[in-house]
Short mmCIF file of C-alpha atoms and ligand atoms in Angstrom, two decimals:
data_model
loop_
_atom_site.label_atom_id
_atom_site.label_comp_id
_atom_site.label_asym_id
_atom_site.label_seq_id
_atom_site.Cartn_x
_atom_site.Cartn_y
_atom_site.Cartn_z
CA MET A 1 -21.15 -21.66 23.95
CA ASP A 2 -18.13 -23.04 21.32
CA CYS A 3 -17.92 -26.60 20.28
CA PHE A 4 -14.55 -27.45 22.06
CA SER A 5 -14.94 -29.74 25.09
CA TYR A 6 -13.21 -32.65 26.77
CA LYS A 7 -14.53 -36.29 25.66
CA ASN A 8 -12.62 -39.46 27.46
CA SER A 9 -9.94 -36.88 28.72
CA SER A 10 -9.00 -35.61 25.16
CA LEU A 11 -10.07 -32.12 24.01
CA PHE A 12 -12.25 -32.39 20.95
CA CYS A 13 -13.51 -30.04 18.44
CA GLU A 14 -17.10 -31.23 17.74
CA ASP A 15 -16.25 -34.97 17.14
CA VAL A 16 -12.47 -34.69 16.48
CA ASN A 17 -9.92 -35.38 18.91
CA LEU A 18 -7.43 -32.51 18.49
CA LEU A 19 -4.80 -35.19 19.23
CA ASP A 20 -5.65 -36.59 15.74
CA ILE A 21 -5.71 -33.15 14.28
CA ALA A 22 -2.00 -32.63 15.55
CA ASP A 23 -1.00 -36.21 14.00
CA GLU A 24 -2.34 -35.43 10.87
CA TYR A 25 -1.39 -32.02 10.15
CA GLY A 26 1.32 -30.94 12.85
CA THR A 27 1.41 -27.85 14.80
CA PRO A 28 1.19 -25.04 15.26
CA THR A 29 -2.33 -25.39 13.48
CA TYR A 30 -5.48 -23.19 13.95
CA ILE A 31 -8.59 -25.22 13.87
CA TYR A 32 -11.94 -23.91 13.32
CA SER A 33 -15.45 -25.47 14.49
CA ARG A 34 -17.85 -24.99 11.73
CA LYS A 35 -20.75 -25.56 14.11
CA THR A 36 -19.68 -22.59 16.40
CA LEU A 37 -19.42 -20.64 13.64
CA GLU A 38 -22.71 -21.37 12.35
CA GLN A 39 -24.34 -20.97 15.90
CA ASN A 40 -23.07 -17.62 16.16
CA ILE A 41 -24.43 -16.39 12.93
CA ASP A 42 -27.89 -17.95 13.72
CA LEU A 43 -27.92 -16.20 17.21
CA TYR A 44 -27.34 -12.63 15.45
CA LYS A 45 -29.91 -13.45 12.75
CA GLN A 46 -32.49 -14.97 15.01
CA SER A 47 -32.23 -12.51 17.57
CA PHE A 48 -33.91 -10.03 14.85
CA LYS A 49 -37.50 -9.58 15.23
CA ASN A 50 -37.41 -6.86 12.43
CA LYS A 51 -36.16 -8.59 9.53
CA ASN A 52 -35.08 -5.49 7.98
CA SER A 53 -31.55 -6.21 8.92
CA LEU A 54 -28.28 -7.27 7.57
CA ILE A 55 -25.32 -8.97 8.99
CA CYS A 56 -22.11 -8.01 7.28
CA PHE A 57 -19.48 -10.26 8.58
CA SER A 58 -16.20 -8.50 9.31
CA VAL A 59 -13.77 -10.21 6.98
CA LYS A 60 -10.63 -8.61 8.83
CA SER A 61 -11.24 -11.09 11.66
CA LEU A 62 -10.96 -14.21 9.85
CA ASN A 63 -10.57 -14.32 6.09
CA ASN A 64 -9.91 -18.18 5.22
CA LEU A 65 -12.01 -18.66 1.71
CA ALA A 66 -13.39 -21.82 3.30
CA ILE A 67 -14.63 -19.82 6.12
CA LEU A 68 -15.98 -16.95 4.18
CA LYS A 69 -18.14 -19.65 1.99
CA ILE A 70 -19.69 -20.86 4.94
CA ILE A 71 -20.51 -17.40 6.15
CA ASN A 72 -21.90 -16.76 2.49
CA ASP A 73 -24.17 -19.96 2.45
CA LYS A 74 -25.43 -18.51 5.50
CA GLU A 75 -26.75 -15.29 3.51
CA CYS A 76 -24.55 -12.97 5.57
CA GLY A 77 -23.25 -9.59 3.83
CA PHE A 78 -19.56 -8.71 4.24
CA ASP A 79 -17.63 -5.71 5.62
CA ILE A 80 -14.48 -5.29 3.87
CA VAL A 81 -11.56 -2.72 4.07
CA SER A 82 -9.34 -3.44 1.14
CA TYR A 83 -9.13 -4.88 -2.47
CA GLY A 84 -7.83 -8.24 -1.33
CA GLU A 85 -10.73 -8.71 0.94
CA LEU A 86 -12.85 -7.59 -1.85
CA MET A 87 -11.68 -10.18 -4.08
CA ARG A 88 -12.12 -12.77 -1.63
CA VAL A 89 -15.66 -12.46 -1.04
CA LEU A 90 -16.52 -12.33 -4.61
CA HIS A 91 -14.42 -15.31 -4.89
CA VAL A 92 -16.81 -17.09 -2.67
CA GLY A 93 -19.92 -15.92 -4.24
CA ALA A 94 -20.70 -12.96 -2.04
CA ASP A 95 -23.63 -10.90 -3.38
CA PRO A 96 -22.10 -7.42 -4.23
CA ASN A 97 -25.23 -5.80 -2.90
CA LYS A 98 -24.19 -7.01 0.57
CA ILE A 99 -20.87 -5.73 0.53
CA ILE A 100 -19.75 -2.58 2.70
CA PHE A 101 -16.34 -1.08 2.02
CA SER A 102 -15.05 0.59 5.15
CA GLY A 103 -11.49 2.01 5.90
CA VAL A 104 -9.80 5.53 6.06
CA GLY A 105 -7.45 4.99 3.10
CA LYS A 106 -9.21 3.54 0.11
CA SER A 107 -6.99 3.85 -2.99
CA GLU A 108 -7.91 4.84 -6.40
CA MET A 109 -7.85 1.29 -7.53
CA GLU A 110 -9.92 0.05 -4.79
CA ILE A 111 -12.47 2.74 -5.28
CA VAL A 112 -12.61 1.71 -9.05
CA GLU A 113 -13.03 -2.07 -8.26
CA GLY A 114 -15.97 -1.31 -5.59
CA ILE A 115 -17.77 0.42 -8.10
CA ASN A 116 -17.36 -1.77 -10.95
CA ASN A 117 -18.32 -4.51 -9.04
CA GLY A 118 -21.32 -2.89 -7.62
CA ILE A 119 -21.03 -2.89 -3.94
CA LEU A 120 -23.85 -1.99 -1.73
CA SER A 121 -21.85 1.12 -0.33
CA PHE A 122 -18.43 2.80 0.41
CA ASN A 123 -18.66 3.99 4.12
CA ILE A 124 -16.87 7.28 3.68
CA GLU A 125 -14.37 8.39 6.44
CA SER A 126 -13.05 11.77 5.06
CA GLU A 127 -14.13 14.70 2.62
CA SER A 128 -10.90 13.92 0.62
CA GLU A 129 -12.08 10.54 0.26
CA LEU A 130 -15.47 11.66 -0.65
CA GLN A 131 -14.33 14.08 -3.37
CA ARG A 132 -12.16 11.27 -4.78
CA ILE A 133 -15.27 8.74 -4.98
CA GLU A 134 -16.98 11.53 -6.65
CA ARG A 135 -14.31 12.05 -9.10
CA ILE A 136 -14.05 8.41 -9.82
CA ALA A 137 -17.95 7.98 -10.06
CA SER A 138 -18.25 10.95 -12.53
CA LYS A 139 -15.27 9.83 -14.91
CA LEU A 140 -16.92 6.00 -15.03
CA LYS A 141 -20.23 7.61 -15.38
CA LYS A 142 -21.64 5.57 -12.75
CA GLN A 143 -24.09 6.18 -10.00
CA VAL A 144 -22.54 5.28 -6.74
CA ASN A 145 -23.97 4.62 -3.21
CA VAL A 146 -22.28 6.12 -0.25
CA ALA A 147 -22.77 6.13 3.48
CA ILE A 148 -20.87 8.80 6.00
CA ARG A 149 -19.12 7.03 8.74
CA PHE A 150 -19.93 9.24 11.95
CA ASN A 151 -17.77 9.23 14.80
CA PRO A 152 -19.91 9.88 17.82
CA GLU A 153 -17.43 10.33 20.46
CA ILE A 154 -18.17 7.37 22.43
CA ASP A 155 -15.45 5.87 24.39
CA SER A 156 -16.04 2.25 24.63
CA GLY A 157 -13.34 1.07 26.64
CA GLY A 158 -11.30 -1.72 25.91
CA HIS A 159 -7.25 -1.70 24.78
CA ASP A 160 -6.21 1.86 23.33
CA TYR A 161 -5.57 0.10 19.92
CA ILE A 162 -8.73 -1.34 19.43
CA THR A 163 -11.04 2.06 20.46
CA THR A 164 -12.10 3.89 17.56
CA GLY A 165 -14.93 6.27 18.36
CA ARG A 166 -13.42 8.90 20.31
CA LYS A 167 -12.48 12.27 19.45
CA GLY A 168 -9.01 12.12 18.08
CA ASP A 169 -9.61 8.68 16.69
CA LYS A 170 -8.59 8.51 12.76
CA PHE A 171 -11.84 6.95 11.92
CA GLY A 172 -14.94 8.35 10.92
CA ILE A 173 -15.99 12.09 11.05
CA SER A 174 -17.07 13.73 14.25
CA SER A 175 -18.51 17.13 13.69
CA GLU A 176 -22.25 16.68 12.89
CA ASN A 177 -22.08 20.07 11.36
CA PHE A 178 -19.33 18.72 8.85
CA VAL A 179 -21.42 15.58 8.15
CA LEU A 180 -24.38 17.58 7.16
CA LYS A 181 -21.67 19.77 4.87
CA LEU A 182 -20.86 16.29 3.24
CA CYS A 183 -24.59 15.58 2.74
CA ASP A 184 -25.01 18.80 0.67
CA PHE A 185 -22.19 17.76 -1.34
CA ILE A 186 -23.57 14.29 -2.16
CA ASN A 187 -26.86 15.93 -2.71
CA ASN A 188 -25.26 18.34 -5.49
CA SER A 189 -23.53 15.40 -7.16
CA SER A 190 -25.31 13.49 -9.89
CA ASN A 191 -23.09 10.56 -9.29
CA LEU A 192 -23.50 10.17 -5.60
CA ASN A 193 -26.49 8.39 -3.70
CA LEU A 194 -26.32 9.11 0.24
CA ILE A 195 -27.71 5.92 1.16
CA GLY A 196 -26.53 5.36 5.19
CA LEU A 197 -25.02 6.54 8.05
CA ALA A 198 -22.50 4.37 9.66
CA CYS A 199 -20.33 4.18 13.11
CA HIS A 200 -18.10 1.59 14.58
CA ILE A 201 -17.07 2.69 18.10
CA GLY A 202 -14.41 0.01 18.93
CA SER A 203 -13.88 -3.65 19.56
CA GLN A 204 -14.01 -6.04 22.16
CA ILE A 205 -16.88 -3.99 24.15
CA LEU A 206 -18.13 -5.57 27.12
CA ASP A 207 -20.74 -2.80 28.02
CA ILE A 208 -23.52 -2.68 25.35
CA GLU A 209 -24.94 0.34 26.88
CA ASN A 210 -22.37 1.92 24.64
CA TYR A 211 -24.29 0.88 21.72
CA ARG A 212 -27.38 2.20 23.07
CA LEU A 213 -25.36 5.96 23.01
CA THR A 214 -24.34 5.12 19.70
CA ALA A 215 -27.73 4.28 18.50
CA ARG A 216 -29.25 7.29 19.80
CA ALA A 217 -26.23 9.61 18.12
CA ILE A 218 -26.94 7.99 14.75
CA ILE A 219 -30.77 8.44 14.86
CA ASN A 220 -30.51 11.87 15.80
CA LEU A 221 -28.17 12.56 13.05
CA ALA A 222 -30.05 10.29 10.72
CA ASP A 223 -33.32 12.83 11.60
CA LYS A 224 -31.43 15.94 10.98
CA ILE A 225 -30.37 14.57 7.54
CA LYS A 226 -33.80 13.70 6.87
CA LYS A 227 -35.11 17.54 7.05
CA THR A 228 -32.56 18.10 4.45
CA GLY A 229 -34.91 16.09 2.31
CA ILE A 230 -32.53 12.50 2.13
CA GLU A 231 -34.32 9.48 3.32
CA LEU A 232 -31.45 6.98 4.38
CA GLU A 233 -31.99 3.37 3.60
CA PHE A 234 -29.85 2.09 6.23
CA LEU A 235 -28.11 2.79 9.52
CA ASP A 236 -24.80 0.61 10.53
CA LEU A 237 -23.79 0.19 14.04
CA GLY A 238 -20.60 -1.36 13.06
CA GLY A 239 -19.28 -4.50 14.56
CA GLY A 240 -17.55 -4.40 18.22
CA LEU A 241 -19.43 -6.76 20.68
CA GLY A 242 -17.29 -8.53 23.08
CA ILE A 243 -16.57 -12.22 23.89
CA PRO A 244 -15.51 -14.16 26.81
CA TYR A 245 -11.38 -14.48 26.64
CA ILE A 246 -10.66 -15.86 30.26
CA ASP A 247 -12.73 -14.04 32.65
CA ASP A 248 -14.90 -11.49 30.76
CA ILE A 249 -18.48 -11.26 31.49
CA VAL A 250 -19.94 -10.29 28.08
CA PRO A 251 -23.53 -9.66 26.83
CA SER A 252 -24.75 -11.78 23.96
CA ALA A 253 -25.79 -10.90 20.71
CA ALA A 254 -29.20 -11.54 21.53
CA ASN A 255 -28.75 -8.71 24.26
CA LEU A 256 -27.06 -6.45 21.99
CA ILE A 257 -29.83 -6.76 19.24
CA SER A 258 -32.70 -6.20 21.65
CA LEU A 259 -31.30 -3.33 22.81
CA ILE A 260 -30.76 -1.89 19.39
CA GLU A 261 -34.18 -2.74 18.31
CA GLU A 262 -35.72 -0.96 21.57
CA GLU A 263 -33.81 2.42 20.17
CA PHE A 264 -34.77 1.68 16.65
CA LYS A 265 -38.29 0.82 17.20
CA ASP A 266 -40.39 3.20 14.67
CA ARG A 267 -37.77 3.46 12.45
CA ASP A 268 -37.92 2.49 8.82
CA GLU A 269 -34.30 2.20 7.98
CA LYS A 270 -32.32 -0.93 7.64
CA ILE A 271 -30.09 -1.93 10.66
CA ILE A 272 -26.88 -3.09 9.45
CA LEU A 273 -24.30 -4.74 12.09
CA GLU A 274 -20.60 -5.77 10.93
CA PRO A 275 -19.77 -8.37 13.78
CA GLY A 276 -16.31 -9.85 13.47
CA ARG A 277 -14.93 -11.38 16.66
CA SER A 278 -18.60 -12.29 17.91
CA ILE A 279 -18.77 -14.89 15.08
CA SER A 280 -15.17 -15.94 14.52
CA GLY A 281 -13.44 -15.54 17.98
CA ASN A 282 -14.64 -18.41 19.72
CA ALA A 283 -14.87 -21.00 16.39
CA GLY A 284 -11.13 -21.21 16.55
CA VAL A 285 -8.20 -22.18 18.66
CA LEU A 286 -4.66 -22.46 18.10
CA LEU A 287 -3.32 -25.93 18.65
CA THR A 288 0.56 -26.06 19.42
CA LYS A 289 3.31 -28.47 21.26
CA VAL A 290 5.24 -27.76 24.38
CA GLU A 291 8.43 -28.45 22.86
CA TYR A 292 10.93 -27.72 26.12
CA ILE A 293 10.45 -27.04 29.62
CA LYS A 294 12.79 -24.59 31.37
CA ASP A 295 12.44 -23.20 34.69
CA ASP A 296 8.95 -22.06 34.81
CA PHE A 297 8.65 -21.66 30.83
CA LEU A 298 6.63 -23.74 28.71
CA ILE A 299 8.43 -23.21 25.35
CA VAL A 300 6.04 -23.99 22.86
CA ASP A 301 6.11 -24.16 18.84
CA ALA A 302 3.43 -21.15 18.41
CA ALA A 303 5.00 -17.50 18.68
CA MET A 304 3.91 -14.29 18.26
CA ASN A 305 3.95 -14.33 14.65
CA ASP A 306 1.32 -16.74 14.62
CA LEU A 307 -0.80 -15.35 17.27
CA LEU A 308 0.26 -11.37 17.76
CA ARG A 309 -2.68 -10.26 20.28
CA PRO A 310 -1.31 -11.34 23.80
CA SER A 311 2.01 -9.33 22.70
CA LEU A 312 0.59 -6.74 20.81
CA TYR A 313 -2.50 -5.76 23.31
CA LYS A 314 -1.47 -7.89 26.46
CA ALA A 315 -4.79 -9.82 25.54
CA LYS A 316 -5.29 -12.83 27.40
CA HIS A 317 -6.12 -16.25 25.77
CA ASP A 318 -7.03 -19.34 27.89
CA VAL A 319 -4.55 -22.12 27.18
CA TRP A 320 -6.20 -25.93 28.03
CA ASN A 321 -3.93 -28.96 27.79
CA VAL A 322 -5.51 -31.30 24.98
CA SER A 323 -5.11 -34.16 27.47
CA GLN A 324 -6.50 -34.52 30.49
CA THR A 325 -4.57 -36.01 33.36
CA GLN A 326 -4.06 -36.21 37.22
CA ASN A 327 -0.79 -34.73 36.87
CA LYS A 328 -0.15 -31.83 39.38
CA GLU A 329 -0.93 -28.21 37.75
CA LYS A 330 1.50 -25.46 38.39
CA ASN A 331 1.67 -21.75 37.04
CA TRP A 332 3.77 -21.50 33.77
CA THR A 333 4.64 -18.74 31.63
CA ILE A 334 4.14 -20.09 28.18
CA VAL A 335 6.39 -18.56 25.54
CA GLY A 336 7.06 -19.04 21.94
CA PRO A 337 10.37 -19.48 19.95
CA VAL A 338 10.61 -16.04 18.54
CA CYS A 339 13.72 -13.84 19.32
CA GLU A 340 11.56 -10.98 21.51
CA SER A 341 10.92 -10.86 25.00
CA SER A 342 7.35 -10.10 24.41
CA ASP A 343 6.84 -13.36 22.89
CA VAL A 344 4.50 -14.50 25.63
CA ILE A 345 1.47 -16.19 25.30
CA ILE A 346 0.59 -15.89 28.73
CA LYS A 347 1.82 -15.65 32.18
CA ASP A 348 1.55 -17.44 35.28
CA HIS A 349 -1.01 -19.75 33.95
CA LYS A 350 -2.32 -22.59 35.88
CA ILE A 351 -2.09 -25.82 33.81
CA HIS A 352 -0.24 -29.40 33.96
CA ALA A 353 2.10 -29.98 31.07
CA LEU A 354 4.93 -31.94 30.09
CA GLU A 355 7.15 -31.97 27.18
CA ASN A 356 5.49 -33.28 24.31
CA ASP A 357 2.06 -31.96 25.38
CA PHE A 358 -0.14 -30.52 22.95
CA LEU A 359 -1.94 -27.34 24.45
CA ALA A 360 -5.08 -25.24 22.90
CA ILE A 361 -4.92 -21.65 23.02
CA LYS A 362 -8.39 -20.93 22.98
CA THR A 363 -10.61 -18.14 21.11
CA ALA A 364 -8.25 -17.67 18.78
CA GLY A 365 -10.36 -17.63 15.67
CA ALA A 366 -10.54 -13.78 15.61
CA TYR A 367 -7.61 -11.74 14.58
CA GLY A 368 -5.44 -14.97 15.01
CA PHE A 369 -4.24 -16.27 11.78
CA VAL A 370 -5.13 -13.19 10.16
CA MET A 371 -2.89 -11.06 11.85
CA SER A 372 0.15 -13.84 11.58
CA SER A 373 3.62 -12.98 9.69
CA ASN A 374 6.79 -14.54 8.80
CA TYR A 375 8.84 -13.00 11.42
CA ASN A 376 11.81 -14.81 12.06
CA SER A 377 11.43 -16.49 8.83
CA ARG A 378 8.63 -18.89 10.33
CA MET A 379 6.33 -20.55 7.92
CA ARG A 380 2.90 -19.41 8.72
CA CYS A 381 0.71 -22.32 10.09
CA ALA A 382 -1.94 -24.54 8.53
CA GLU A 383 -5.63 -23.79 8.89
CA VAL A 384 -8.02 -27.03 9.59
CA LEU A 385 -11.96 -27.04 9.74
CA VAL A 386 -13.98 -29.46 11.64
CA ASN A 387 -17.39 -30.23 10.97
CA GLY A 388 -18.63 -33.07 12.78
CA SER A 389 -16.47 -35.74 12.53
CA ASN A 390 -14.91 -34.64 9.36
CA HIS A 391 -11.66 -32.43 9.06
CA TYR A 392 -10.57 -30.64 6.28
CA GLU A 393 -7.00 -28.66 5.47
CA ILE A 394 -8.32 -25.25 4.55
CA ARG A 395 -4.73 -23.89 4.42
CA LYS A 396 -1.78 -25.87 3.84
CA ARG A 397 1.16 -24.99 6.30
CA GLU A 398 3.64 -22.77 4.43
CA SER A 399 6.99 -24.40 3.00
CA PHE A 400 10.14 -22.96 2.49
CA SER A 401 9.31 -22.29 -1.50
CA ASP A 402 6.09 -20.42 -0.27
CA LEU A 403 8.30 -18.07 2.05
CA ILE A 404 10.68 -17.12 -0.62
CA LYS A 405 8.56 -17.12 -3.60
CA ASN A 406 8.61 -13.41 -4.39
CA GLU A 407 12.35 -12.75 -3.36
CA ILE A 408 14.62 -12.34 -6.17
CA ILE A 409 18.54 -12.50 -5.73
CA ILE A 410 20.35 -10.29 -8.04
CA ASN A 411 23.37 -11.32 -9.74
CA ASP A 412 25.07 -8.23 -10.18
N1 LIG B 1 -16.41 -2.93 11.45
C1 LIG B 1 -15.38 -1.94 11.13
C2 LIG B 1 -15.40 -0.79 10.42
C3 LIG B 1 -14.01 -2.24 11.93
O1 LIG B 1 -13.11 -1.43 11.98
C4 LIG B 1 -13.97 -3.44 12.84
C5 LIG B 1 -12.81 -4.09 13.24
C6 LIG B 1 -15.30 -4.40 12.88
C7 LIG B 1 -16.03 -3.87 12.05
C8 LIG B 1 -15.30 -5.66 13.52
O2 LIG B 1 -15.00 -6.19 15.03
P1 LIG B 1 -15.11 -6.82 15.68
O3 LIG B 1 -16.48 -7.25 15.78
O4 LIG B 1 -14.27 -7.94 15.45
O5 LIG B 1 -14.80 -6.45 17.01
N2 LIG B 1 -6.76 -6.96 16.06
C9 LIG B 1 -7.65 -6.55 17.10
C10 LIG B 1 -9.11 -5.76 16.61
C11 LIG B 1 -9.29 -4.88 15.67
C12 LIG B 1 -10.55 -4.41 15.10
C13 LIG B 1 -10.45 -3.52 14.09
N3 LIG B 1 -11.55 -3.43 13.46
C14 LIG B 1 -7.77 -7.33 18.17
O6 LIG B 1 -7.07 -8.53 17.92
O7 LIG B 1 -8.40 -7.60 19.20
#
C-alpha cells in the first residue's frame, strides 16, 4: 500500500495535495512519501521471525541523502556499488559494519576506501578482484572480510537487462568448484576472512519460487564450504523482489521472508537481503505537467532523461491525472520533449487530460531520479519529501550554472 490517494478529487501524497507541490516547486518533480518508505521497511523487518537478519537497502535504487537518512534511522544496512554510494551512506551516519560492497568492477581506490572505512564485507565477483583485494589488504596490513557472490544460474524472468543470475551473465561466479577454489585461496591468506556467500538473481522478480531455488543452491554450497572447515557468518540472497507497476500480481515481502525462513530453518547463518525497488518503488511519483496536446499525444514536461525506465526497458508506469473530473477519458500516448522517438512515457493510456493539467507518473521512486541525466541539456528535477502534512525540498532543481559548472571553455 502506498500513501498516494485522492481526497476531494485531488491526488494527495499523505496529507499534501500534489497541486500545492506543483505550485511551490514547479514540475517535473519527484515526490516521495516518508510513510510509504517506512511501511515498506517495517514490513521487511517485522516479517522476520528469526531476528538474526539484516536488511541492506540497495542504494542504487534511490540515493537522495534525506531518504538514506530515514532508512538509516530505521537501522537498515546498505548495499552499495561505488565510492559515491559509500560516501553517501557514511555521510548520513551508516554503521560501516552494516555495509555490503557489491559490483563487478571495484577500483583500487574503492577497495581502499571500503577497507579503511571498515565495511562489513566485499561481495567478490571474480578471481582477479579477490587477488586485488588480497594485495591491497596485505599492503594496508588489514584483515578484510569478504563474501563470494555465487551465480546459481537461475533465470528469474523479467527484462533481459535486469536479469543477473543466468549462465553467461557478467555477475558472480558460476562454478561451485571455482567458488571452492577461491575459498582455499582465502583460507591461505592471512589478510582475508571468508564470512559469507551472496547471490542476486535479478530484479522485478514476480515468482518467488526463484528465491526458493536460490536459497537451496546457496545452502548447498555453504554446506560444502563448511566441510572445508569454514563457518560462514551470513548468507545473502540479494534483492530483486518485484512490485506492481500496472497490472503485475506480486508477492509481498512477508511472503518472501516466510519462504526464505522455511528454507533456512535449522541454519545458524545470518540472513541478509538487499532490497531496493520493493522499498523505494511505490514511495515515489514523478509529477509532470501537460504542456501541449497534439493529435493523440499528451506532450508533458517530464522526459526520458528524467525517467528512463519506459524507454530503456519498455517498463510500464501507471499515470494518473492529479485532478479528478467528469471529463471523458480517451487513449493518449504520453511523450516528453526530448528529441528521440523513444521518449515515450506510456502508449495508449486511458486518462482524461487537458493542457496545463498535472499528471503523476506512479511507482517512480526506484530507478527514477537516480537514472536521470542532462540529455538535451535538460536540468535534473527537484526532489520533494512529504511527511504527513509537511513537505521538504530534498534536492533543488538544477540551474543553468549547475549544468555547466564542470565545463571549461578553452581560450586558445
Ligand atoms: N543487490 C544487487 C547486487 C543488485 O545488483 C541490485 C540491483 C539490488 C540488490 C537491488 O535490486 P532490487 O531489489 O531493486 O530489484 N534499473 C533497473 C534495475 C536494475 C537493478 C540492478 N541491481 C530498473 O529500473 O528496473
